[in-house]
Coordinates of C-alpha atoms in Angstrom, one line a residue:
Chain Q
M3 CA 0.0 0.0 0.0
I4 CA 1.4 3.3 -1.0
Q5 CA 2.0 5.7 1.8
H6 CA -0.4 8.6 1.1
L7 CA 0.9 12.1 1.4
Q8 CA -0.1 14.0 4.5
E9 CA 1.6 17.2 5.5
Q10 CA 3.8 17.2 2.5
L11 CA 0.6 18.0 0.5
S12 CA 0.0 21.2 2.4
A13 CA 3.6 22.1 2.2
Y14 CA 3.4 21.4 -1.5
V15 CA 0.5 23.8 -1.9
D16 CA 2.6 26.4 -0.1
D17 CA 5.7 25.7 -2.1
A18 CA 7.6 25.0 1.1
L19 CA 9.3 21.9 0.1
A20 CA 12.9 21.3 -0.7
P21 CA 13.5 20.4 -4.3
E22 CA 13.9 16.7 -3.8
E23 CA 10.9 16.5 -1.5
R24 CA 8.9 18.3 -4.2
R25 CA 10.0 15.8 -6.8
A26 CA 9.0 12.9 -4.6
V27 CA 5.5 14.4 -4.1
E28 CA 5.0 15.0 -7.8
T29 CA 6.0 11.5 -8.5
H30 CA 3.5 10.2 -6.1
L31 CA 0.7 12.5 -7.3
A32 CA 1.2 11.2 -10.8
E33 CA 0.2 7.8 -9.6
C34 CA -2.4 8.5 -6.9
A35 CA -5.8 9.8 -7.6
Q36 CA -6.7 10.0 -4.0
C37 CA -3.9 12.3 -3.2
R38 CA -4.6 14.4 -6.2
M39 CA -8.2 14.8 -4.9
Q40 CA -6.8 15.7 -1.5
L41 CA -4.5 18.2 -3.1
A42 CA -7.4 19.9 -4.9
E43 CA -9.4 20.1 -1.7
L44 CA -6.5 21.5 0.2
R45 CA -5.9 24.2 -2.4
A46 CA -9.6 25.0 -2.4
V47 CA -9.7 25.4 1.3
S48 CA -6.7 27.5 1.2
G49 CA -8.3 29.7 -1.4
L50 CA -11.5 30.0 0.6
L51 CA -9.7 31.0 3.7
A52 CA -7.8 33.6 1.8
S53 CA -11.1 35.1 0.5
L54 CA -12.8 35.4 3.9
P55 CA -13.9 39.0 4.6
Q56 CA -11.8 40.3 7.3
P57 CA -13.3 41.6 10.6
V58 CA -12.7 45.3 10.9
P59 CA -12.1 47.2 14.1
R60 CA -14.8 49.7 15.2
R61 CA -12.3 52.3 16.2
S62 CA -8.7 53.2 15.7
L63 CA -6.3 51.0 17.7
V64 CA -3.2 52.9 16.8
P65 CA -1.5 54.3 19.9
R66 CA -1.6 58.0 20.0
R67 CA 1.3 59.8 21.5
A68 CA 0.7 62.7 23.8
P69 CA 1.5 66.0 22.0
A70 CA 5.0 67.0 23.0
W71 CA 4.0 70.1 24.9
L72 CA 1.8 68.3 27.3
V73 CA 4.6 67.0 29.6
P74 CA 6.5 70.3 30.0
A75 CA 3.2 72.1 30.4
R76 CA 2.2 69.8 33.2
F77 CA 5.5 70.3 34.9
L78 CA 5.3 74.1 34.7
S79 CA 1.7 74.0 36.0
S80 CA 2.8 71.9 39.0
V81 CA 5.7 74.2 39.7
A82 CA 3.5 77.3 39.4
A83 CA 1.0 75.7 41.8
A84 CA 3.7 75.0 44.3
A85 CA 5.1 78.5 43.9
F86 CA 1.7 80.1 44.5
V87 CA 1.2 78.0 47.6
L88 CA 4.6 79.2 48.8
V89 CA 3.8 82.8 48.2
F90 CA 0.5 82.4 50.0
A91 CA 2.3 80.8 53.0
V92 CA 4.9 83.5 53.2
N93 CA 2.2 86.1 52.9
S94 CA 0.0 84.7 55.7
L95 CA 2.8 83.7 58.0
A96 CA 4.5 87.1 58.1
P97 CA 2.9 90.1 59.7
T98 CA 2.4 91.9 56.5
G99 CA 4.0 95.1 57.7
H100 CA 7.4 93.7 58.5
F101 CA 7.7 91.1 55.9
N102 CA 6.3 90.7 52.5
A103 CA 6.7 88.3 49.7
A104 CA 9.0 90.6 47.8
A105 CA 11.7 91.1 50.4
P106 CA 11.9 88.3 53.0
A107 CA 15.6 89.1 53.2
A108 CA 14.9 92.5 54.5
A109 CA 14.0 91.1 57.9
P110 CA 17.2 91.8 59.8
Q111 CA 16.9 95.5 58.8
V112 CA 14.5 96.4 61.5
R113 CA 15.9 99.1 63.7
F114 CA 15.2 100.3 67.2
D115 CA 15.1 104.0 66.3
A116 CA 11.4 103.8 66.4
V117 CA 11.3 102.8 70.1
T118 CA 13.4 105.7 71.2
S119 CA 11.5 108.5 69.6
P120 CA 8.3 108.9 71.5
S121 CA 7.4 111.9 69.4
A122 CA 7.1 109.8 66.3
P123 CA 3.6 110.0 65.0
P124 CA 1.6 106.8 65.4
A125 CA 1.9 105.0 62.2
P126 CA -1.2 103.7 60.6
Q127 CA -1.7 99.9 60.0
P128 CA 0.6 98.9 57.2
A129 CA -2.4 98.3 55.1
A130 CA -3.0 102.0 54.6
A131 CA -0.6 102.9 51.9
P132 CA -1.0 106.7 51.8
A133 CA -0.5 107.0 55.5
T134 CA 2.6 104.9 55.3
A135 CA 4.0 107.1 52.7
A136 CA 3.4 110.1 55.0
T137 CA 5.2 108.5 57.9
T138 CA 8.1 107.4 55.9
A139 CA 8.9 111.0 55.3
D140 CA 9.1 111.5 59.0
A141 CA 11.0 108.3 59.4
A142 CA 13.6 109.5 56.9
Q143 CA 14.2 112.5 59.0
K144 CA 14.2 110.6 62.2
L145 CA 16.6 108.1 60.8
A146 CA 19.0 110.9 59.9
T147 CA 18.7 112.4 63.4
G148 CA 18.7 109.0 65.1
A149 CA 21.7 107.9 63.3
T150 CA 23.9 110.4 64.9
A151 CA 22.3 110.5 68.2
S152 CA 21.9 107.0 69.4
P153 CA 24.0 104.4 67.7
Q154 CA 23.8 102.0 70.6
V155 CA 20.1 101.5 70.0
R156 CA 20.9 100.2 66.6
G157 CA 23.2 97.6 68.0
P158 CA 20.9 94.7 68.6
A159 CA 19.0 95.4 65.4
G160 CA 20.7 92.7 63.4
A161 CA 21.0 90.3 66.3
S162 CA 17.4 89.7 67.2
P163 CA 15.0 90.8 64.6
T164 CA 12.2 88.9 66.3
T165 CA 12.5 90.9 69.5
A166 CA 12.6 94.1 67.4
L167 CA 9.4 92.9 65.9
T168 CA 7.6 92.4 69.2
E169 CA 8.8 95.7 70.6
S170 CA 8.1 97.8 67.7
R171 CA 4.9 96.2 66.7
P172 CA 2.7 98.6 68.6
T173 CA 4.9 101.5 67.5
P174 CA 4.9 103.0 64.1
L175 CA 6.5 100.8 61.5
P176 CA 8.5 102.8 59.2
R177 CA 10.5 105.0 61.5
G178 CA 13.7 103.0 61.7
A179 CA 13.3 101.1 58.5
A180 CA 16.3 101.0 56.1
P181 CA 15.6 102.6 52.8
E182 CA 15.1 99.5 50.9
E183 CA 12.7 98.2 53.5
R184 CA 10.8 101.4 53.3
A185 CA 10.5 101.0 49.6
T186 CA 9.4 97.4 49.9
T187 CA 7.1 98.4 52.8
N188 CA 5.5 100.8 50.5
A189 CA 5.0 97.9 48.1
A190 CA 3.5 95.8 50.8
P191 CA 0.3 94.0 49.6
A192 CA -2.6 96.3 50.0
P193 CA -6.1 95.0 50.5
A194 CA -6.4 95.3 46.8
F195 CA -4.5 92.0 46.5
P196 CA -5.4 89.8 49.5
A197 CA -3.3 86.7 50.3
W198 CA -6.0 84.2 49.6
L199 CA -5.8 85.0 45.9
W200 CA -2.5 83.2 45.8
L201 CA -4.3 80.1 47.0
V202 CA -6.9 80.5 44.3
A203 CA -4.1 80.8 41.7
A204 CA -2.4 77.7 43.2
A205 CA -5.7 75.8 42.9
I206 CA -6.1 76.8 39.3
A207 CA -2.6 75.8 38.4
A208 CA -3.0 72.5 40.2
A209 CA -6.2 71.8 38.5
F210 CA -4.6 72.5 35.1
A211 CA -1.7 70.3 35.9
F212 CA -4.2 67.5 36.9
V213 CA -6.1 67.9 33.6
L214 CA -2.9 67.7 31.6
H215 CA -1.9 64.6 33.6
R216 CA -5.1 62.9 32.7
A217 CA -4.6 63.7 29.1
I218 CA -1.1 62.4 29.1
R219 CA -2.2 59.2 30.8
R220 CA -5.1 58.7 28.3
A221 CA -2.8 59.2 25.4
R222 CA -0.3 56.8 26.7
R223 CA -2.8 54.1 27.5
Chain U
M9 CA 7.6 45.6 1.8
A10 CA 9.0 48.9 0.6
D11 CA 6.8 51.0 2.9
E12 CA 7.7 49.0 5.9
H13 CA 11.4 49.1 5.2
A14 CA 11.4 52.9 5.0
L15 CA 9.4 53.3 8.2
V16 CA 11.5 50.7 10.1
E17 CA 14.6 52.7 9.1
R18 CA 13.1 55.8 10.6
L19 CA 12.0 54.0 13.7
V20 CA 15.4 52.5 14.3
Q21 CA 16.9 56.0 14.0
G22 CA 14.6 57.1 16.8
D23 CA 11.7 58.6 14.9
E24 CA 8.8 57.8 17.1
K25 CA 6.2 58.9 14.7
A26 CA 7.3 56.1 12.4
F27 CA 6.0 53.6 15.0
E28 CA 2.6 55.2 14.7
D29 CA 2.7 54.9 10.9
L30 CA 3.7 51.3 11.1
A31 CA 0.9 50.6 13.5
R32 CA -1.6 52.2 11.2
L33 CA -0.2 50.1 8.4
Y34 CA -0.9 46.8 10.1
E35 CA -3.7 47.7 12.4
R36 CA -6.3 45.9 10.3
P37 CA -4.6 42.6 9.7
L38 CA -3.6 42.5 13.3
Y39 CA -7.2 43.1 14.4
A40 CA -8.5 40.5 11.9
H41 CA -6.1 38.0 13.3
A42 CA -7.0 38.7 16.9
A43 CA -10.7 38.6 16.2
R44 CA -10.5 35.2 14.6
L45 CA -8.3 33.9 17.4
L46 CA -10.3 35.3 20.3
R47 CA -13.7 35.3 18.7
N48 CA -14.6 38.4 20.7
D49 CA -14.5 41.9 19.2
A50 CA -13.8 43.8 22.3
Q51 CA -11.2 41.5 23.5
A52 CA -9.5 41.6 20.1
E53 CA -9.4 45.4 20.2
D54 CA -7.8 45.2 23.6
A55 CA -5.3 42.6 22.5
V56 CA -4.2 44.7 19.5
Q57 CA -3.8 47.8 21.7
D58 CA -1.8 45.7 24.2
A59 CA 0.3 44.4 21.4
F60 CA 1.1 47.9 20.1
L61 CA 2.0 49.1 23.6
L62 CA 4.3 46.1 24.2
A63 CA 5.8 46.6 20.8
Y64 CA 6.4 50.3 21.4
R65 CA 8.0 49.6 24.7
G66 CA 10.2 46.9 23.3
R67 CA 11.0 48.5 20.0
A68 CA 14.7 48.5 20.8
T69 CA 14.5 44.7 20.8
F70 CA 13.5 44.5 17.1
R71 CA 16.4 42.8 15.4
G72 CA 15.4 43.2 11.7
G73 CA 13.5 40.9 9.4
S74 CA 9.8 41.4 8.9
F75 CA 8.4 44.0 11.2
K76 CA 4.9 42.7 10.4
A77 CA 5.9 39.3 11.6
W78 CA 7.4 40.8 14.7
L79 CA 4.1 42.5 15.5
F80 CA 2.2 39.4 14.8
R81 CA 4.3 37.4 17.2
I82 CA 3.7 39.9 20.0
L83 CA 0.0 39.9 19.2
T84 CA -0.3 36.1 19.0
N85 CA 1.4 35.7 22.3
R86 CA -0.9 38.2 23.8
C87 CA -3.9 36.4 22.4
F88 CA -2.8 33.1 23.8
D89 CA -2.3 34.7 27.2
L90 CA -5.9 35.9 27.0
L91 CA -7.2 32.5 25.9
R92 CA -5.4 30.8 28.7
E93 CA -6.8 33.3 31.2
G94 CA -10.2 32.8 29.8
Q95 CA -9.8 29.0 30.1
R96 CA -8.7 29.3 33.7
R97 CA -11.8 31.4 34.6
A98 CA -14.3 29.5 32.6
T99 CA -15.8 26.3 34.1
V100 CA -16.3 24.9 30.7
P101 CA -13.4 25.2 28.3
L102 CA -14.4 27.7 25.6
D103 CA -11.9 26.5 23.1
P104 CA -9.5 23.5 23.1
L105 CA -6.1 24.9 23.0
V106 CA -4.4 21.8 21.9
D107 CA -6.1 19.0 20.1
E108 CA -3.3 17.2 18.4
D109 CA -4.7 13.7 18.5
E110 CA -8.4 13.8 17.8
T111 CA -10.0 14.8 14.6
T112 CA -11.9 18.0 15.2
A113 CA -15.5 17.8 14.3
P114 CA -17.7 18.9 17.1
E115 CA -21.5 18.7 16.6
P116 CA -22.6 21.9 15.1
A117 CA -25.2 23.7 17.2
A118 CA -27.6 23.7 14.3
R119 CA -27.5 21.8 11.1
G120 CA -25.8 23.6 8.3
P121 CA -27.5 24.4 5.1
S122 CA -28.5 21.4 3.0
V123 CA -26.4 20.3 0.1
E124 CA -28.5 22.2 -2.4
E125 CA -28.0 25.4 -0.5
I126 CA -24.3 25.4 -0.4
V127 CA -23.1 27.5 -3.2
V128 CA -20.0 29.5 -3.8
G129 CA -20.5 32.9 -2.1
D130 CA -21.6 34.1 1.2
A131 CA -23.2 30.9 2.4
L132 CA -20.1 29.0 1.8
L133 CA -17.9 31.6 3.4
D134 CA -20.1 31.5 6.4
Q135 CA -19.6 27.8 6.6
V136 CA -15.8 28.4 6.4
E137 CA -16.1 30.7 9.3
L138 CA -17.9 28.2 11.3
A139 CA -15.4 25.5 10.3
L140 CA -12.6 27.7 11.4
A141 CA -14.2 28.4 14.7
A142 CA -14.2 24.7 15.4
V143 CA -10.5 24.2 14.7
P144 CA -8.2 24.1 17.8
A145 CA -6.5 27.4 18.5
E146 CA -2.9 26.3 17.7
Q147 CA -3.9 24.9 14.3
R148 CA -6.2 27.8 13.6
V149 CA -3.3 30.2 14.2
A150 CA -1.0 28.4 11.8
V151 CA -3.7 28.2 9.1
L152 CA -4.7 31.8 9.5
L153 CA -1.1 33.1 9.4
R154 CA -0.5 31.1 6.2
D155 CA -3.6 31.4 4.2
V156 CA -5.0 34.7 5.4
H157 CA -1.9 36.7 6.1
G158 CA 0.5 35.1 3.7
F159 CA 3.4 34.5 6.0
D160 CA 5.9 31.8 5.0
Y161 CA 6.7 28.8 7.1
D162 CA 9.8 30.3 8.6
E163 CA 7.9 33.4 9.7
I164 CA 5.1 31.4 11.1
A165 CA 7.6 29.3 13.1
R166 CA 9.0 32.5 14.6
I167 CA 5.6 34.0 15.3
T168 CA 4.4 30.9 17.1
S169 CA 7.7 29.9 18.6
A170 CA 7.4 26.5 17.1
E171 CA 9.5 24.2 15.0
I172 CA 9.0 24.2 11.2
G173 CA 7.8 20.6 11.4
T174 CA 5.2 21.5 13.9
V175 CA 4.1 24.4 11.8
K176 CA 3.7 22.1 8.7
S177 CA 1.7 19.7 10.8
R178 CA -0.6 22.3 12.2
I179 CA -1.3 24.0 8.9
H180 CA -2.1 20.7 7.4
R181 CA -4.4 19.5 10.2
G182 CA -6.1 22.9 10.3
R183 CA -6.9 22.8 6.6
V184 CA -8.0 19.2 6.9
A185 CA -10.3 20.1 9.8
V186 CA -11.9 22.8 7.7
R187 CA -12.2 20.5 4.8
D188 CA -13.8 17.8 6.8
Y189 CA -16.3 20.3 8.3
L190 CA -17.3 21.5 4.8
V191 CA -17.4 18.0 3.3
T192 CA -19.8 16.7 5.9
R193 CA -22.1 19.5 4.9
G194 CA -22.0 18.6 1.2
W195 CA -19.2 20.6 -0.1
R196 CA -17.0 19.2 -2.7
A197 CA -14.0 20.7 -4.3
S198 CA -13.8 20.5 -8.0
G199 CA -12.4 17.1 -8.9
N200 CA -10.2 18.5 -11.6
P201 CA -6.8 19.2 -10.1
E202 CA -5.9 21.6 -12.9
R203 CA -8.7 24.0 -12.0
E204 CA -7.1 24.8 -8.6
G205 CA -9.1 27.7 -7.5
S206 CA -12.5 26.4 -8.4
V207 CA -15.0 25.2 -5.8
G208 CA -18.1 23.3 -6.8
T209 CA -21.1 22.1 -4.9
R210 CA -21.0 18.5 -5.9
G211 CA -17.8 16.8 -7.3

């Protein structure tokens, strides 16, 4: 009984046989009707499979990359949010008259001249800008006079700014202030820009960063 | 493939958009393959997206050769993972993964069309679909890769991580399984071996 062809038939259909194998198959086919029939069926099946309509996806499956600006934008938003929070914290922690966001380094500049001049006009709350401006003029004068008169009072100024704070808190602010602090004091946040606005800005920046983060994650999914 | 070659060149040089273009080029064949393997549209979509993600992350490991075959390999592995997962969860096996010994001819749920109704055209192709669905997954993969997607035996061996001899065997048995299914429903290939592409109703 001849050994009928099995897998070699399929390989023959696919032209995947070595030359000598192919010759052997053709030799057998010439003499075996059954295998010829099988060959025809295999070819037909192969053709049918090739002509099957292909299922099509309902949506695009191609991965979309996040636009290049998304990641830096998210980073900047996060940094901005953090910065706004910091500004808010600095603003609310500091008594706004002595410190402000623009010049935290001016702290040690507080002087004692104010304490020693009882005749100094009572300074208004630092929030009142025009009044502050008026007293700074006085302060300038007093500073000039105080400088020559009582140097010893200025001694501890650099050493303990916090004590200076507590002592001069009830007294007018700008009398002993160094010029740059005067300038920055004038620039102290007025009620026109309350501290909580920084928090709002931080929240907006954080929300923006979050939205960008979601977009990046969705694009990378 | 000329297109693929140019795109792969760009990808290798670090052009990430080239990956997107390659994905778009092979999106449909990949989906068709997954859909026939998994027999579940939603799962097939997920499988293709997973495969793209895995391919993108591992794009540095592509060592040349057919990029299409490389993608198909990743997808086929992913599909088999999903099939195995599905089998573990299902109480009744949905699909025999390996059926090397038995002939595959499960009882159809409903009787197919009678002999007179089987003609070349949609009805026959429907039958082919049903036949394919009854073929064990490993044989089905081999037959699909060969007859639908046109990969050669070497590529199929690489895609399925199998020996060439195993590939030959699976392709043959898959085709025979489809043929048996059709024949029991009255299909006859044209008896004339010279008219290779023809299919008739009765021999």
